[in-house]
XYZ file of C-alpha atoms in Angstrom:
333
model
C 14.339 -17.050 16.088
C 11.467 -14.578 15.888
C 9.061 -17.337 14.835
C 9.735 -19.496 17.860
C 9.628 -16.522 20.225
C 6.121 -15.674 19.089
C 4.736 -19.150 18.591
C 2.923 -19.310 21.915
C 1.285 -15.872 21.545
C 0.304 -16.538 17.927
C -1.069 -19.958 18.818
C -3.243 -18.556 21.602
C -4.587 -15.916 19.247
C -5.229 -18.491 16.547
C -7.212 -20.676 18.922
C -9.377 -17.767 20.026
C -10.302 -16.708 16.499
C -10.679 -20.251 15.220
C -13.181 -21.136 17.925
C -15.404 -18.183 17.059
C -14.818 -18.100 13.290
C -16.487 -14.701 13.221
C -14.528 -11.961 14.995
C -11.659 -10.800 12.766
C -9.726 -7.630 13.698
C -8.161 -5.990 10.614
C -5.205 -3.588 10.843
C -4.868 -0.900 8.175
C -1.541 0.696 7.322
C -2.853 4.255 7.466
C -5.677 6.561 8.470
C -9.294 6.238 7.369
C -8.932 7.862 3.945
C -10.395 7.284 0.481
C -8.803 3.914 -0.398
C -9.937 2.345 2.876
C -13.551 2.856 1.766
C -13.461 -0.575 0.109
C -13.168 -2.300 3.488
C -15.951 -0.268 5.069
C -18.120 -0.964 2.028
C -17.504 -4.676 2.582
C -18.897 -4.228 6.098
C -21.841 -1.968 5.259
C -22.890 -3.912 2.167
C -22.890 -7.189 4.076
C -20.041 -8.983 2.311
C -18.201 -9.902 5.506
C -21.444 -10.890 7.208
C -22.376 -13.100 4.249
C -19.075 -14.918 4.789
C -19.829 -15.402 8.494
C -17.321 -12.769 9.585
C -17.573 -9.842 11.980
C -14.728 -7.496 11.047
C -13.433 -4.521 13.010
C -10.951 -2.152 11.399
C -8.144 -0.241 13.102
C -6.335 2.707 11.526
C -2.548 2.602 11.290
C 0.463 4.877 11.098
C 2.430 3.175 8.334
C 3.342 -0.342 7.229
C 6.467 -0.390 9.379
C 4.193 -0.287 12.446
C 1.431 -2.498 11.027
C 3.546 -5.500 10.042
C 4.761 -6.310 13.595
C 1.148 -6.207 14.803
C 0.423 -9.106 12.466
C 3.679 -10.964 13.100
C 3.096 -10.944 16.863
C -0.485 -12.146 16.513
C -1.969 -8.923 17.886
C -3.918 -8.864 14.603
C -4.465 -11.949 12.450
C -4.778 -9.976 9.231
C -3.909 -6.533 7.931
C -2.954 -4.314 5.033
C 0.548 -3.118 4.259
C 3.363 -2.566 1.792
C 4.887 -5.817 0.545
C 8.303 -4.175 0.187
C 8.244 -3.445 3.900
C 7.264 -7.087 4.490
C 10.282 -8.249 2.490
C 12.626 -6.113 4.583
C 10.922 -7.151 7.834
C 11.320 -10.849 7.037
C 14.952 -10.311 6.095
C 15.573 -8.672 9.468
C 13.361 -11.138 11.388
C 13.875 -14.575 9.800
C 10.961 -16.905 10.428
C 8.513 -14.208 11.463
C 4.972 -15.524 10.811
C 3.736 -12.941 8.304
C 3.213 -13.011 4.547
C 1.099 -11.414 1.807
C -1.894 -13.362 0.489
C -3.658 -10.912 -1.841
C -2.080 -8.115 -3.868
C -4.286 -5.017 -3.807
C -2.027 -2.292 -5.226
C -0.752 -3.977 -8.378
C 1.090 -0.710 -8.971
C 2.611 0.959 -5.912
C 1.575 4.586 -5.359
C 5.224 5.684 -4.974
C 5.486 9.000 -6.791
C 7.292 12.243 -7.379
C 4.716 15.015 -7.046
C 5.801 18.405 -8.337
C 4.612 21.895 -9.231
C 4.555 22.662 -12.950
C 4.837 26.362 -12.113
C 8.159 25.549 -10.480
C 9.434 23.696 -13.503
C 8.675 20.068 -12.632
C 6.517 18.237 -15.165
C 8.572 15.136 -15.934
C 11.421 13.178 -14.321
C 14.391 14.958 -15.935
C 12.999 18.288 -14.729
C 14.160 17.354 -11.221
C 17.749 18.121 -12.148
C 18.628 21.504 -10.714
C 15.538 21.494 -8.508
C 14.845 20.945 -4.793
C 13.180 17.639 -3.881
C 11.545 17.401 -0.460
C 11.799 13.871 0.917
C 10.971 12.473 4.366
C 13.882 10.124 5.240
C 11.551 7.172 6.208
C 9.341 7.614 3.115
C 8.801 4.510 0.974
C 8.859 6.507 -2.264
C 12.104 8.229 -1.292
C 13.662 4.811 -0.638
C 13.099 3.950 -4.305
C 14.447 7.216 -5.704
C 17.876 5.777 -6.697
C 16.199 3.111 -8.861
C 13.802 5.702 -10.307
C 16.741 8.004 -11.093
C 18.628 5.210 -12.850
C 15.598 4.115 -14.862
C 14.845 7.669 -16.012
C 18.413 8.856 -16.582
C 18.335 11.463 -13.815
C 21.687 12.545 -12.379
C 21.026 12.198 -8.625
C 23.858 14.604 -7.838
C 22.016 17.288 -9.814
C 18.990 17.089 -7.501
C 19.123 18.975 -4.200
C 17.516 16.832 -1.512
C 15.730 18.627 1.318
C 14.824 16.317 4.248
C 11.269 17.133 5.336
C 8.755 15.707 7.809
C 5.592 13.931 6.740
C 3.324 16.694 8.144
C 5.323 19.475 6.435
C 5.891 17.769 3.076
C 2.871 19.075 1.140
C 2.786 22.486 2.898
C 6.402 23.094 1.870
C 5.565 22.296 -1.748
C 2.409 24.414 -1.621
C 4.438 27.344 -0.254
C 7.137 26.928 -2.899
C 9.899 26.001 -0.464
C 10.612 22.853 -2.502
C 9.899 22.124 -6.170
C 8.712 18.519 -5.772
C 8.239 15.875 -3.092
C 8.274 12.104 -2.758
C 5.159 10.350 -1.478
C 2.093 8.268 -2.230
C 0.460 9.783 -5.296
C -3.110 9.773 -4.009
C -2.043 11.199 -0.663
C 0.216 14.034 -1.809
C -1.887 15.143 -4.786
C -5.106 15.372 -2.791
C -3.350 17.027 0.158
C -1.950 19.692 -2.180
C -5.410 20.426 -3.537
C -6.678 20.765 0.027
C -3.962 23.377 0.522
C -5.190 25.352 -2.485
C -2.731 24.272 -5.184
C -4.578 24.225 -8.544
C -5.015 20.850 -10.179
C -3.365 21.982 -13.397
C -0.249 23.015 -11.486
C 0.353 19.541 -10.014
C 2.503 16.939 -11.771
C 1.963 13.367 -10.582
C 4.891 11.203 -11.724
C 4.246 7.568 -10.810
C 7.494 5.643 -10.417
C 5.749 2.497 -11.687
C 5.270 4.256 -15.029
C 9.004 4.899 -15.248
C 10.684 1.539 -14.758
C 9.930 0.673 -11.126
C 8.657 -2.925 -11.026
C 7.895 -3.141 -7.311
C 4.467 -4.195 -6.102
C 2.523 -2.149 -3.552
C 0.184 -2.861 -0.653
C -1.332 -6.278 -0.026
C -3.514 -8.142 2.434
C -1.168 -9.676 4.999
C -1.775 -12.547 7.405
C -0.200 -14.080 10.445
C 0.855 -17.395 8.895
C 0.349 -19.407 12.091
C -3.223 -18.154 12.346
C -3.845 -18.606 8.616
C -2.656 -22.232 8.714
C -5.378 -22.963 11.282
C -8.026 -20.740 9.693
C -7.652 -21.181 5.957
C -11.383 -20.988 5.228
C -11.624 -17.755 7.217
C -8.795 -16.243 5.179
C -10.481 -17.249 1.918
C -13.789 -15.823 3.101
C -12.113 -12.586 4.144
C -10.448 -12.178 0.744
C -13.722 -12.819 -1.090
C -15.389 -10.078 0.940
C -12.504 -7.663 0.338
C -12.714 -8.219 -3.418
C -16.468 -7.585 -3.282
C -15.848 -4.368 -1.350
C -13.429 -3.146 -4.007
C -15.936 -3.978 -6.728
C -18.545 -1.965 -4.830
C -16.403 1.180 -4.668
C -15.414 0.781 -8.314
C -19.122 0.664 -9.199
C -20.152 3.480 -6.848
C -17.272 5.488 -5.335
C -19.642 8.012 -3.736
C -21.406 5.308 -1.728
C -18.049 3.979 -0.615
C -17.057 7.403 0.636
C -20.322 7.615 2.569
C -19.234 4.464 4.417
C -15.830 6.033 5.036
C -17.186 9.325 6.351
C -19.348 7.483 8.865
C -16.056 6.408 10.480
C -14.188 9.658 9.801
C -16.690 12.543 9.981
C -13.916 15.111 9.555
C -13.093 13.810 6.075
C -13.797 15.990 3.027
C -16.128 13.850 0.897
C -15.111 15.306 -2.456
C -11.380 15.072 -1.822
C -11.591 11.568 -0.366
C -13.631 10.398 -3.334
C -10.943 11.796 -5.609
C -8.291 10.001 -3.552
C -10.238 6.739 -3.838
C -10.677 7.157 -7.597
C -6.946 7.772 -8.026
C -6.177 4.565 -6.137
C -8.646 2.609 -8.274
C -7.375 3.991 -11.584
C -3.651 4.019 -10.872
C -3.048 1.223 -8.375
C -5.891 -1.314 -8.192
C -7.681 -1.682 -11.524
C -4.566 -1.883 -13.700
C -4.290 -3.445 -17.146
C -2.723 -6.527 -15.534
C -5.615 -6.899 -13.095
C -8.185 -6.458 -15.849
C -6.526 -9.261 -17.801
C -5.474 -11.589 -14.978
C -7.756 -10.872 -12.034
C -7.120 -9.163 -8.705
C -4.985 -10.630 -5.968
C -2.199 -12.552 -7.657
C 1.273 -11.591 -8.820
C 3.521 -12.343 -11.785
C 6.480 -14.467 -10.650
C 8.963 -12.934 -13.099
C 7.975 -9.424 -12.118
C 8.337 -10.298 -8.434
C 11.877 -11.529 -9.029
C 12.670 -8.287 -10.854
C 11.077 -6.312 -8.033
C 13.233 -8.073 -5.449
C 16.315 -7.289 -7.547
C 15.350 -3.627 -7.707
C 14.721 -3.581 -3.976
C 18.218 -4.958 -3.524
C 19.620 -1.855 -5.224
C 18.499 0.288 -2.302
C 18.495 -2.285 0.524
C 21.302 -4.582 1.689
C 19.800 -8.031 2.241
C 21.169 -9.876 5.272
C 19.848 -13.185 3.922
C 19.255 -14.622 0.462
C 15.869 -13.313 -0.760
C 13.169 -15.947 -1.223
C 10.009 -14.836 -3.036
C 8.019 -17.743 -1.590
C 8.335 -16.179 1.873
C 6.747 -12.902 0.847
C 3.610 -13.962 -1.027
C 1.372 -16.994 -1.387
C -1.657 -17.516 -3.630
C -2.863 -20.427 -1.482
C -5.987 -18.580 -0.346
C -6.923 -17.060 -3.709
C -9.322 -18.560 -6.256
C -7.715 -19.718 -9.478
C -7.368 -16.686 -11.739
C -7.850 -14.248 -8.885
C -10.919 -12.071 -8.448
C -12.571 -10.529 -11.485
C -12.927 -6.744 -11.222
C -14.576 -4.566 -13.838
């Protein structure tokens, strides 16, 4: 089993971090862009330091690559898509990784189209060309989205595209819409000169998709030995998100210090989109940040099963735990 194969490596890593109780490497799922400003704000504004933690952050290239880093113990904690975690655990039973704090209460999976090319709402996709990278998380959910919105999938022409060419193809009019993360594709299109009023941002979560999005993930072997460190880390992360909600511009200043090539205005817009659409949702305002709704999670797993063939019986308790969260989650406003 994967768990037993990694037990020695994870245990050695756990002992190293536990003895110091300060150095915590953190693996992101993607590049240093707008939404990652919350974690840099938590460093620059002293929230990690106040919890006795010294945190270093590494950029990623997608959740599929980030999750194994945590499962092997290369990183004790990270950030990634919970749907990818569910699939990873199904394919690697017993792997020591789980989610401990939901950050994107709504996933950013979206259809992003050009209004000038006739795509403003879901049904407009019929008769149009949809550019979709085969490994894309949003594309993976398209069958569920199509069913929920009454789209005839056979009426949509699918054009396989690469991640680097996705937005350029839409900007050039070679496709009518694309699948992707809303705050990534929308901002990238604007960078390419597409006018804001020509972009349609269709969030799948607003059209029947009940899946959750990205969460803080931990190596469970390490977390079992370092529970107080996990709790401290989550408190600091919540404080960092509150900081960028209060002052997005300051958060982007922290980001740009790590990514000088970033466009401040566009990255601030990307951050604000993530806050408004994915983080500070109505559910989070009412119930706090970090936790999940058990009934919704069961529905999400069922929807995931419509596009993924489980090898083992799904078990929600393997994918998320609220053990390290305060009762009622973290209050954001």
